[in-house]
PDB file of C-alpha atoms and ligand atoms in Angstrom:
ATOM      1  CA  MET A 341       8.664  13.575  13.733  1.00  0.00           C
ATOM      2  CA  THR A 342       5.208  11.988  13.708  1.00  0.00           C
ATOM      3  CA  ALA A 343       2.747  13.798  11.481  1.00  0.00           C
ATOM      4  CA  THR A 344      -0.949  13.659  12.240  1.00  0.00           C
ATOM      5  CA  VAL A 345      -2.726  13.927   8.926  1.00  0.00           C
ATOM      6  CA  CYS A 346      -6.285  14.373   9.984  1.00  0.00           C
ATOM      7  CA  ALA A 347      -7.877  15.057  13.332  1.00  0.00           C
ATOM      8  CA  GLU A 348     -11.175  13.548  12.134  1.00  0.00           C
ATOM      9  CA  GLU A 349     -11.827   9.890  11.335  1.00  0.00           C
ATOM     10  CA  PRO A 350     -10.026   8.904   8.128  1.00  0.00           C
ATOM     11  CA  ASP A 351     -12.399   9.010   5.155  1.00  0.00           C
ATOM     12  CA  TYR A 352     -12.015   8.910   1.354  1.00  0.00           C
ATOM     13  CA  THR A 353     -14.688  11.549   0.758  1.00  0.00           C
ATOM     14  CA  ARG A 354     -12.908  14.188   2.834  1.00  0.00           C
ATOM     15  CA  SER A 355      -9.444  13.284   1.576  1.00  0.00           C
ATOM     16  CA  TYR A 356      -7.141  14.705  -1.074  1.00  0.00           C
ATOM     17  CA  LEU A 357      -8.376  11.917  -3.409  1.00  0.00           C
ATOM     18  CA  ALA A 358     -12.049  12.839  -3.261  1.00  0.00           C
ATOM     19  CA  ASP A 359     -14.173  13.942  -6.197  1.00  0.00           C
ATOM     20  CA  GLN A 360     -14.294  17.635  -5.332  1.00  0.00           C
ATOM     21  CA  HIS A 361     -10.644  18.004  -6.413  1.00  0.00           C
ATOM     22  CA  ALA A 362     -10.281  19.670  -9.787  1.00  0.00           C
ATOM     23  CA  GLY A 363      -8.097  16.902 -11.189  1.00  0.00           C
ATOM     24  CA  GLN A 364     -10.136  13.973  -9.867  1.00  0.00           C
ATOM     25  CA  LEU A 365     -12.023  13.068 -13.047  1.00  0.00           C
ATOM     26  CA  GLU A 366      -8.850  12.983 -15.116  1.00  0.00           C
ATOM     27  CA  ARG A 367      -7.092  11.012 -12.330  1.00  0.00           C
ATOM     28  CA  LEU A 368      -9.902   8.441 -12.374  1.00  0.00           C
ATOM     29  CA  ARG A 369      -9.568   8.258 -16.165  1.00  0.00           C
ATOM     30  CA  THR A 370      -5.869   7.374 -15.775  1.00  0.00           C
ATOM     31  CA  LEU A 371      -6.864   4.546 -13.406  1.00  0.00           C
ATOM     32  CA  GLU A 372      -9.447   3.335 -15.919  1.00  0.00           C
ATOM     33  CA  ARG A 373      -6.935   3.337 -18.766  1.00  0.00           C
ATOM     34  CA  ALA A 374      -4.532   1.282 -16.654  1.00  0.00           C
ATOM     35  CA  PHE A 375      -7.034  -1.164 -15.133  1.00  0.00           C
ATOM     36  CA  ASP A 376      -9.939  -1.504 -17.619  1.00  0.00           C
ATOM     37  CA  PRO A 377      -8.221  -3.986 -19.966  1.00  0.00           C
ATOM     38  CA  LEU A 378      -7.389  -6.205 -16.963  1.00  0.00           C
ATOM     39  CA  SER A 379     -10.983  -6.059 -15.675  1.00  0.00           C
ATOM     40  CA  HIS A 380     -12.376  -6.830 -19.142  1.00  0.00           C
ATOM     41  CA  ALA A 381     -10.194  -9.940 -19.280  1.00  0.00           C
ATOM     42  CA  VAL A 382     -11.609 -11.112 -15.932  1.00  0.00           C
ATOM     43  CA  PHE A 383     -15.240 -10.690 -17.065  1.00  0.00           C
ATOM     44  CA  ASP A 384     -14.417 -12.574 -20.257  1.00  0.00           C
ATOM     45  CA  GLN A 385     -13.720 -15.609 -18.047  1.00  0.00           C
ATOM     46  CA  LEU A 386     -17.007 -15.522 -16.110  1.00  0.00           C
ATOM     47  CA  ASP A 387     -19.895 -17.756 -17.018  1.00  0.00           C
ATOM     48  CA  LEU A 388     -22.988 -15.571 -16.448  1.00  0.00           C
ATOM     49  CA  PRO A 389     -26.731 -16.158 -16.852  1.00  0.00           C
ATOM     50  CA  ASP A 390     -28.554 -14.675 -19.866  1.00  0.00           C
ATOM     51  CA  LYS A 391     -29.789 -11.545 -18.091  1.00  0.00           C
ATOM     52  CA  PRO A 392     -27.335 -10.996 -15.283  1.00  0.00           C
ATOM     53  CA  ALA A 393     -27.849  -8.463 -12.519  1.00  0.00           C
ATOM     54  CA  ILE A 394     -24.468  -6.788 -12.058  1.00  0.00           C
ATOM     55  CA  LEU A 395     -23.411  -4.409  -9.290  1.00  0.00           C
ATOM     56  CA  ASP A 396     -20.336  -2.176  -9.605  1.00  0.00           C
ATOM     57  CA  LEU A 397     -19.609  -0.752  -6.162  1.00  0.00           C
ATOM     58  CA  GLY A 398     -17.705   2.534  -5.900  1.00  0.00           C
ATOM     59  CA  ALA A 399     -17.897   2.902  -9.673  1.00  0.00           C
ATOM     60  CA  GLY A 400     -15.979   6.209  -9.824  1.00  0.00           C
ATOM     61  CA  ALA A 401     -16.069   7.696 -13.322  1.00  0.00           C
ATOM     62  CA  GLY A 402     -17.937   4.652 -14.597  1.00  0.00           C
ATOM     63  CA  SER A 403     -15.995   3.376 -17.604  1.00  0.00           C
ATOM     64  CA  LEU A 404     -16.302  -0.214 -16.400  1.00  0.00           C
ATOM     65  CA  ALA A 405     -20.021   0.082 -15.631  1.00  0.00           C
ATOM     66  CA  GLY A 406     -20.584   1.538 -19.115  1.00  0.00           C
ATOM     67  CA  TRP A 407     -18.525  -1.267 -20.677  1.00  0.00           C
ATOM     68  CA  LEU A 408     -20.534  -3.879 -18.732  1.00  0.00           C
ATOM     69  CA  SER A 409     -23.817  -2.524 -20.078  1.00  0.00           C
ATOM     70  CA  ARG A 410     -22.437  -2.792 -23.632  1.00  0.00           C
ATOM     71  CA  ARG A 411     -20.773  -6.178 -23.083  1.00  0.00           C
ATOM     72  CA  TYR A 412     -24.001  -7.656 -21.641  1.00  0.00           C
ATOM     73  CA  PRO A 413     -26.854  -5.801 -23.416  1.00  0.00           C
ATOM     74  CA  GLU A 414     -29.489  -7.888 -21.592  1.00  0.00           C
ATOM     75  CA  ALA A 415     -27.993  -7.221 -18.162  1.00  0.00           C
ATOM     76  CA  SER A 416     -29.151  -4.801 -15.511  1.00  0.00           C
ATOM     77  CA  VAL A 417     -26.041  -2.899 -14.421  1.00  0.00           C
ATOM     78  CA  THR A 418     -26.156  -0.942 -11.153  1.00  0.00           C
ATOM     79  CA  ALA A 419     -23.328   1.520 -10.498  1.00  0.00           C
ATOM     80  CA  THR A 420     -22.963   2.950  -6.992  1.00  0.00           C
ATOM     81  CA  ASP A 421     -20.745   5.530  -5.365  1.00  0.00           C
ATOM     82  CA  VAL A 422     -20.869   7.902  -2.409  1.00  0.00           C
ATOM     83  CA  ASP A 423     -20.390  10.641  -4.990  1.00  0.00           C
ATOM     84  CA  THR A 424     -22.241   9.885  -8.230  1.00  0.00           C
ATOM     85  CA  ARG A 425     -21.476  13.085 -10.117  1.00  0.00           C
ATOM     86  CA  PHE A 426     -19.259  11.362 -12.711  1.00  0.00           C
ATOM     87  CA  LEU A 427     -21.808   8.594 -13.386  1.00  0.00           C
ATOM     88  CA  ALA A 428     -24.720  10.765 -14.439  1.00  0.00           C
ATOM     89  CA  ASP A 429     -24.416  10.615 -18.237  1.00  0.00           C
ATOM     90  CA  ILE A 430     -23.531   6.972 -18.827  1.00  0.00           C
ATOM     91  CA  PRO A 431     -26.208   5.225 -20.884  1.00  0.00           C
ATOM     92  CA  GLY A 432     -27.591   1.825 -19.931  1.00  0.00           C
ATOM     93  CA  ILE A 433     -26.788   1.821 -16.206  1.00  0.00           C
ATOM     94  CA  ARG A 434     -28.741   2.430 -13.020  1.00  0.00           C
ATOM     95  CA  VAL A 435     -26.916   4.869 -10.741  1.00  0.00           C
ATOM     96  CA  LEU A 436     -27.360   4.786  -6.969  1.00  0.00           C
ATOM     97  CA  GLU A 437     -25.843   6.952  -4.278  1.00  0.00           C
ATOM     98  CA  HIS A 438     -24.766   4.266  -1.818  1.00  0.00           C
ATOM     99  CA  ASN A 439     -22.147   4.074   0.903  1.00  0.00           C
ATOM    100  CA  ALA A 440     -20.593   0.628   0.635  1.00  0.00           C
ATOM    101  CA  ALA A 441     -19.321   0.852   4.203  1.00  0.00           C
ATOM    102  CA  THR A 442     -22.771   1.304   5.734  1.00  0.00           C
ATOM    103  CA  ASP A 443     -25.568   0.761   3.188  1.00  0.00           C
ATOM    104  CA  ASP A 444     -26.899  -2.655   2.251  1.00  0.00           C
ATOM    105  CA  PHE A 445     -28.728  -4.455  -0.550  1.00  0.00           C
ATOM    106  CA  PRO A 446     -31.342  -7.193  -0.168  1.00  0.00           C
ATOM    107  CA  ALA A 447     -29.973 -10.723   0.064  1.00  0.00           C
ATOM    108  CA  ALA A 448     -29.358 -12.694  -3.144  1.00  0.00           C
ATOM    109  CA  CYS A 449     -30.208  -9.965  -5.679  1.00  0.00           C
ATOM    110  CA  PHE A 450     -27.097  -9.924  -7.931  1.00  0.00           C
ATOM    111  CA  ASP A 451     -25.256 -12.361 -10.194  1.00  0.00           C
ATOM    112  CA  VAL A 452     -22.049 -10.315  -9.991  1.00  0.00           C
ATOM    113  CA  VAL A 453     -20.761  -7.931  -7.349  1.00  0.00           C
ATOM    114  CA  HIS A 454     -17.667  -6.104  -8.555  1.00  0.00           C
ATOM    115  CA  ALA A 455     -15.529  -3.569  -6.690  1.00  0.00           C
ATOM    116  CA  ARG A 456     -12.276  -2.096  -7.997  1.00  0.00           C
ATOM    117  CA  ALA A 457      -9.842   0.147  -6.128  1.00  0.00           C
ATOM    118  CA  LEU A 458     -12.442   0.521  -3.396  1.00  0.00           C
ATOM    119  CA  LEU A 459     -11.949  -2.005  -0.593  1.00  0.00           C
ATOM    120  CA  CYS A 460      -8.285  -1.099  -0.115  1.00  0.00           C
ATOM    121  CA  HIS A 461      -9.538   2.371   0.871  1.00  0.00           C
ATOM    122  CA  LEU A 462     -12.300   1.267   3.268  1.00  0.00           C
ATOM    123  CA  PRO A 463     -11.335   0.470   6.874  1.00  0.00           C
ATOM    124  CA  ALA A 464     -14.440  -1.809   7.022  1.00  0.00           C
ATOM    125  CA  ARG A 465     -13.162  -3.853   4.057  1.00  0.00           C
ATOM    126  CA  GLU A 466     -13.377  -7.249   5.794  1.00  0.00           C
ATOM    127  CA  GLU A 467     -16.963  -6.733   6.841  1.00  0.00           C
ATOM    128  CA  LEU A 468     -17.880  -5.439   3.369  1.00  0.00           C
ATOM    129  CA  LEU A 469     -16.553  -8.651   1.813  1.00  0.00           C
ATOM    130  CA  MET A 470     -18.952 -10.642   3.991  1.00  0.00           C
ATOM    131  CA  ARG A 471     -21.922  -8.382   3.223  1.00  0.00           C
ATOM    132  CA  ALA A 472     -21.216  -8.376  -0.525  1.00  0.00           C
ATOM    133  CA  ILE A 473     -21.318 -12.186  -0.532  1.00  0.00           C
ATOM    134  CA  THR A 474     -24.829 -12.110   0.967  1.00  0.00           C
ATOM    135  CA  TRP A 475     -25.997  -9.882  -1.927  1.00  0.00           C
ATOM    136  CA  LEU A 476     -25.111 -12.628  -4.435  1.00  0.00           C
ATOM    137  CA  ARG A 477     -27.407 -15.375  -5.703  1.00  0.00           C
ATOM    138  CA  PRO A 478     -26.163 -18.968  -5.582  1.00  0.00           C
ATOM    139  CA  GLY A 479     -23.595 -19.312  -8.376  1.00  0.00           C
ATOM    140  CA  GLY A 480     -22.998 -15.541  -8.404  1.00  0.00           C
ATOM    141  CA  TRP A 481     -19.508 -14.088  -8.709  1.00  0.00           C
ATOM    142  CA  LEU A 482     -17.696 -11.781  -6.331  1.00  0.00           C
ATOM    143  CA  VAL A 483     -14.999  -9.913  -8.267  1.00  0.00           C
ATOM    144  CA  ILE A 484     -12.628  -7.800  -6.193  1.00  0.00           C
ATOM    145  CA  GLU A 485      -9.816  -5.860  -7.805  1.00  0.00           C
ATOM    146  CA  ASP A 486      -7.345  -3.691  -5.969  1.00  0.00           C
ATOM    147  CA  VAL A 487      -4.000  -1.963  -6.228  1.00  0.00           C
ATOM    148  CA  SER A 488      -1.053  -3.015  -4.092  1.00  0.00           C
ATOM    149  CA  LEU A 489       1.820  -0.561  -3.638  1.00  0.00           C
ATOM    150  CA  GLU A 490       4.080  -3.232  -2.162  1.00  0.00           C
ATOM    151  CA  PRO A 491       6.516  -3.262  -5.129  1.00  0.00           C
ATOM    152  CA  SER A 492       7.316   0.425  -4.610  1.00  0.00           C
ATOM    153  CA  LEU A 493       8.526  -0.317  -1.068  1.00  0.00           C
ATOM    154  CA  LYS A 494      11.081  -2.748  -2.487  1.00  0.00           C
ATOM    155  CA  THR A 495      12.707  -0.252  -4.854  1.00  0.00           C
ATOM    156  CA  ALA A 496      16.477   0.184  -4.774  1.00  0.00           C
ATOM    157  CA  ASN A 497      16.040   3.889  -5.605  1.00  0.00           C
ATOM    158  CA  PRO A 498      16.109   5.912  -2.342  1.00  0.00           C
ATOM    159  CA  LEU A 499      14.109   8.867  -3.687  1.00  0.00           C
ATOM    160  CA  PHE A 500      11.361   6.700  -5.186  1.00  0.00           C
ATOM    161  CA  GLY A 501      11.338   4.685  -1.952  1.00  0.00           C
ATOM    162  CA  LYS A 502      10.892   7.847   0.112  1.00  0.00           C
ATOM    163  CA  VAL A 503       8.066   9.150  -2.083  1.00  0.00           C
ATOM    164  CA  ALA A 504       6.360   5.739  -2.051  1.00  0.00           C
ATOM    165  CA  GLN A 505       6.539   5.434   1.739  1.00  0.00           C
ATOM    166  CA  ALA A 506       5.196   8.978   2.151  1.00  0.00           C
ATOM    167  CA  GLY A 507       2.255   8.146  -0.134  1.00  0.00           C
ATOM    168  CA  LEU A 508       1.452   4.988   1.833  1.00  0.00           C
ATOM    169  CA  THR A 509       1.580   6.883   5.126  1.00  0.00           C
ATOM    170  CA  LEU A 510      -0.695   9.621   3.814  1.00  0.00           C
ATOM    171  CA  LEU A 511      -3.212   7.125   2.404  1.00  0.00           C
ATOM    172  CA  LYS A 512      -3.311   5.154   5.628  1.00  0.00           C
ATOM    173  CA  GLN A 513      -3.696   8.156   7.913  1.00  0.00           C
ATOM    174  CA  SER A 514      -6.066  10.296   5.860  1.00  0.00           C
ATOM    175  CA  ILE A 515      -8.306   7.561   4.387  1.00  0.00           C
ATOM    176  CA  GLY A 516      -7.565   4.388   6.352  1.00  0.00           C
ATOM    177  CA  SER A 517      -6.307   2.669   3.178  1.00  0.00           C
ATOM    178  CA  ASP A 518      -4.376  -0.573   3.298  1.00  0.00           C
ATOM    179  CA  MET A 519      -2.335  -0.538   0.102  1.00  0.00           C
ATOM    180  CA  LEU A 520      -0.745  -3.918   0.828  1.00  0.00           C
ATOM    181  CA  TRP A 521      -3.814  -6.099   1.396  1.00  0.00           C
ATOM    182  CA  ALA A 522      -4.585  -6.752  -2.311  1.00  0.00           C
ATOM    183  CA  ALA A 523      -2.056  -9.586  -2.383  1.00  0.00           C
ATOM    184  CA  THR A 524      -4.114 -11.456   0.222  1.00  0.00           C
ATOM    185  CA  LEU A 525      -7.365 -11.297  -1.785  1.00  0.00           C
ATOM    186  CA  PRO A 526      -7.398 -14.875  -3.154  1.00  0.00           C
ATOM    187  CA  ASP A 527      -6.973 -16.329   0.358  1.00  0.00           C
ATOM    188  CA  ARG A 528      -9.658 -14.031   1.744  1.00  0.00           C
ATOM    189  CA  LEU A 529     -12.169 -15.164  -0.882  1.00  0.00           C
ATOM    190  CA  ARG A 530     -11.336 -18.837  -0.198  1.00  0.00           C
ATOM    191  CA  ASP A 531     -11.573 -18.270   3.579  1.00  0.00           C
ATOM    192  CA  ARG A 532     -15.087 -16.914   3.098  1.00  0.00           C
ATOM    193  CA  GLY A 533     -16.177 -20.131   1.427  1.00  0.00           C
ATOM    194  CA  LEU A 534     -16.241 -19.055  -2.219  1.00  0.00           C
ATOM    195  CA  ALA A 535     -15.723 -21.755  -4.864  1.00  0.00           C
ATOM    196  CA  ASN A 536     -13.647 -21.631  -8.053  1.00  0.00           C
ATOM    197  CA  VAL A 537     -11.443 -18.816  -6.717  1.00  0.00           C
ATOM    198  CA  ARG A 538      -9.023 -17.494  -9.322  1.00  0.00           C
ATOM    199  CA  HIS A 539      -6.735 -14.503  -9.455  1.00  0.00           C
ATOM    200  CA  ARG A 540      -4.421 -12.516 -11.680  1.00  0.00           C
ATOM    201  CA  SER A 541      -1.754  -9.926 -10.970  1.00  0.00           C
ATOM    202  CA  HIS A 542      -0.291  -7.410 -13.343  1.00  0.00           C
ATOM    203  CA  GLU A 543       2.637  -5.138 -12.586  1.00  0.00           C
ATOM    204  CA  GLY A 544       2.388  -1.392 -13.139  1.00  0.00           C
ATOM    205  CA  ARG A 545       5.602   0.527 -13.783  1.00  0.00           C
ATOM    206  CA  ILE A 546       6.552   4.178 -13.567  1.00  0.00           C
ATOM    207  CA  GLY A 547       8.970   6.066 -15.790  1.00  0.00           C
ATOM    208  CA  ASP A 548       7.845   4.223 -18.930  1.00  0.00           C
ATOM    209  CA  ASN A 549       4.938   6.430 -20.072  1.00  0.00           C
ATOM    210  CA  SER A 550       2.547   3.527 -19.499  1.00  0.00           C
ATOM    211  CA  PRO A 551      -1.066   3.953 -18.301  1.00  0.00           C
ATOM    212  CA  ALA A 552       0.122   2.873 -14.820  1.00  0.00           C
ATOM    213  CA  ASP A 553       2.798   5.592 -14.930  1.00  0.00           C
ATOM    214  CA  ALA A 554       0.153   8.199 -15.769  1.00  0.00           C
ATOM    215  CA  PHE A 555      -2.063   6.971 -12.890  1.00  0.00           C
ATOM    216  CA  TRP A 556       0.852   7.093 -10.437  1.00  0.00           C
ATOM    217  CA  ALA A 557       1.821  10.607 -11.579  1.00  0.00           C
ATOM    218  CA  ALA A 558      -1.742  11.959 -11.396  1.00  0.00           C
ATOM    219  CA  THR A 559      -2.263  10.521  -7.905  1.00  0.00           C
ATOM    220  CA  THR A 560       1.078  11.798  -6.624  1.00  0.00           C
ATOM    221  CA  ALA A 561       0.400  15.261  -8.062  1.00  0.00           C
ATOM    222  CA  GLN A 562      -3.023  15.356  -6.361  1.00  0.00           C
ATOM    223  CA  ALA A 563      -1.451  14.248  -3.085  1.00  0.00           C
ATOM    224  CA  GLY A 564       1.351  16.814  -3.356  1.00  0.00           C
ATOM    225  CA  PRO A 565      -0.130  19.622  -1.235  1.00  0.00           C
ATOM    226  CA  ALA A 566      -1.092  17.186   1.568  1.00  0.00           C
ATOM    227  CA  LEU A 567       2.344  15.538   1.493  1.00  0.00           C
ATOM    228  CA  LEU A 568       4.005  18.959   1.809  1.00  0.00           C
ATOM    229  CA  LYS A 569       1.609  20.252   4.461  1.00  0.00           C
ATOM    230  CA  LEU A 570       2.322  17.287   6.687  1.00  0.00           C
ATOM    231  CA  GLY A 571       6.057  17.402   6.160  1.00  0.00           C
ATOM    232  CA  LEU A 572       6.095  13.896   4.673  1.00  0.00           C
ATOM    233  CA  LEU A 573       7.980  15.256   1.637  1.00  0.00           C
ATOM    234  CA  THR A 574       9.631  18.525   0.612  1.00  0.00           C
ATOM    235  CA  GLN A 575       9.042  20.452  -2.623  1.00  0.00           C
ATOM    236  CA  GLU A 576      12.584  19.425  -3.577  1.00  0.00           C
ATOM    237  CA  ASP A 577      11.628  15.736  -3.169  1.00  0.00           C
ATOM    238  CA  LEU A 578       8.627  16.219  -5.449  1.00  0.00           C
ATOM    239  CA  ASP A 579      10.641  18.168  -8.052  1.00  0.00           C
ATOM    240  CA  ASP A 580      13.425  15.561  -8.003  1.00  0.00           C
ATOM    241  CA  MET A 581      10.842  12.783  -8.396  1.00  0.00           C
ATOM    242  CA  THR A 582       9.413  14.536 -11.469  1.00  0.00           C
ATOM    243  CA  LEU A 583      12.926  14.669 -12.951  1.00  0.00           C
ATOM    244  CA  LEU A 584      13.549  11.003 -12.052  1.00  0.00           C
ATOM    245  CA  ARG A 585      10.350   9.864 -13.778  1.00  0.00           C
ATOM    246  CA  ALA A 586      11.375  11.799 -16.889  1.00  0.00           C
ATOM    247  CA  ASP A 587      14.898  10.316 -16.883  1.00  0.00           C
ATOM    248  CA  PRO A 588      15.089   7.875 -19.842  1.00  0.00           C
ATOM    249  CA  GLY A 589      17.369   5.637 -17.744  1.00  0.00           C
ATOM    250  CA  PHE A 590      14.805   5.194 -14.968  1.00  0.00           C
ATOM    251  CA  THR A 591      11.903   2.856 -14.692  1.00  0.00           C
ATOM    252  CA  ASP A 592      10.686   0.786 -11.748  1.00  0.00           C
ATOM    253  CA  VAL A 593       7.748  -1.297 -10.617  1.00  0.00           C
ATOM    254  CA  ALA A 594       5.369   0.876  -8.595  1.00  0.00           C
ATOM    255  CA  MET A 595       2.282  -1.256  -8.075  1.00  0.00           C
ATOM    256  CA  THR A 596       0.504  -4.516  -8.692  1.00  0.00           C
ATOM    257  CA  PHE A 597      -3.037  -4.619 -10.076  1.00  0.00           C
ATOM    258  CA  VAL A 598      -4.677  -7.636  -8.431  1.00  0.00           C
ATOM    259  CA  SER A 599      -7.944  -9.228  -9.568  1.00  0.00           C
ATOM    260  CA  ALA A 600      -9.519 -12.057  -7.570  1.00  0.00           C
ATOM    261  CA  TRP A 601     -12.871 -13.689  -8.170  1.00  0.00           C
ATOM    262  CA  GLY A 602     -14.863 -16.564  -6.774  1.00  0.00           C
ATOM    263  CA  GLN A 603     -18.348 -18.022  -6.862  1.00  0.00           C
ATOM    264  CA  VAL A 604     -21.008 -18.360  -4.182  1.00  0.00           C
ATOM    265  CA  ARG A 605     -21.929 -22.024  -3.674  1.00  0.00           C
TER     266      ARG A 605
HETATM  267  C1  SAM B 104     -10.031   4.901  -6.635  1.00  0.00           C
HETATM  268  S1  SAM B 104     -11.678   5.246  -7.089  1.00  0.00           S
HETATM  269  C2  SAM B 104     -12.072   3.808  -8.075  1.00  0.00           C
HETATM  270  C3  SAM B 104     -13.228   4.041  -9.010  1.00  0.00           C
HETATM  271  C4  SAM B 104     -13.626   2.840  -9.904  1.00  0.00           C
HETATM  272  N1  SAM B 104     -14.011   1.687  -9.102  1.00  0.00           N
HETATM  273  C5  SAM B 104     -12.514   2.450 -10.831  1.00  0.00           C
HETATM  274  O1  SAM B 104     -11.760   1.510 -10.514  1.00  0.00           O
HETATM  275  O2  SAM B 104     -12.370   3.094 -11.900  1.00  0.00           O
HETATM  276  C6  SAM B 104     -12.590   4.931  -5.617  1.00  0.00           C
HETATM  277  C7  SAM B 104     -14.070   5.290  -5.727  1.00  0.00           C
HETATM  278  O3  SAM B 104     -14.727   4.812  -4.549  1.00  0.00           O
HETATM  279  C8  SAM B 104     -15.635   5.772  -4.113  1.00  0.00           C
HETATM  280  N2  SAM B 104     -15.871   5.564  -2.687  1.00  0.00           N
HETATM  281  C9  SAM B 104     -15.086   5.895  -1.630  1.00  0.00           C
HETATM  282  N3  SAM B 104     -15.638   5.512  -0.475  1.00  0.00           N
HETATM  283  C10 SAM B 104     -16.810   4.895  -0.804  1.00  0.00           C
HETATM  284  C11 SAM B 104     -17.841   4.280  -0.044  1.00  0.00           C
HETATM  285  N4  SAM B 104     -17.776   4.219   1.279  1.00  0.00           N
HETATM  286  N5  SAM B 104     -18.899   3.738  -0.705  1.00  0.00           N
HETATM  287  C12 SAM B 104     -18.998   3.822  -2.062  1.00  0.00           C
HETATM  288  N6  SAM B 104     -18.039   4.405  -2.830  1.00  0.00           N
HETATM  289  C13 SAM B 104     -16.968   4.932  -2.210  1.00  0.00           C
HETATM  290  C14 SAM B 104     -14.990   7.096  -4.436  1.00  0.00           C
HETATM  291  O4  SAM B 104     -15.936   8.146  -4.493  1.00  0.00           O
HETATM  292  C15 SAM B 104     -14.343   6.785  -5.777  1.00  0.00           C
HETATM  293  O5  SAM B 104     -15.236   7.053  -6.837  1.00  0.00           O
END
């Protein structure tokens, strides 16, 4: 059976992952707890000017933007999102409602453009990479971080494999996400002429009570009704998956957190 998830164009803001869902803020917090330490380690490697202009695209609940304003007290930190409701109370940042897929910035106005867990969800991701490079000053850094779900497709556990494939299908059809492209990020940055391209990958497991496990569980729970509605999974599948995650004998790699960064010449 082929399920059609959405009759309209796929779009994050109308999807089961959008901010109007009751659990979205806490789900974003689980992502932040899993990914923030990895992002901090990337910024610690960047050589920035004294008063850098930093853009965080699709900043979500804003923990990284807030950290950037504390880490670089002289910086101007701009945090954007299509839905800025979770960014309102963060001190030290400029918040802009901005659609990264369609809205621009003037050329050469930032020293860093950062986007995390955003481009994988945007069908216009390739074009956005090109536009983001034009927003950078010479010597500026493009920092792209994304989640790949590729490891979950390689699991030997049939139930986890089924749930993972259903999640990928739902993400692709309802949002237009490509949850496998993160692994290609270093090559994409090199192909676009960036210098000093570096990258790091970190595996995220489930079934081990780690921050990645909490992020996976929160996202799967939020996707549950859509997965059931479309017949991609049954309630029994979801209940069995909950039991599997809680089984002390089970753990598996569910995702890779990929960070790639490079410098405009
Ligand atoms: C998975 S969350 C990641 C949030 C944040 N970057 C982080 O890693 O903690 C994706 C964010 O991108 C935002 N978003 C989705 N489509 C967008 C678009 N076209 N332009 C700007 N932001 C967008 C969503 O509203 C959401 O806040």
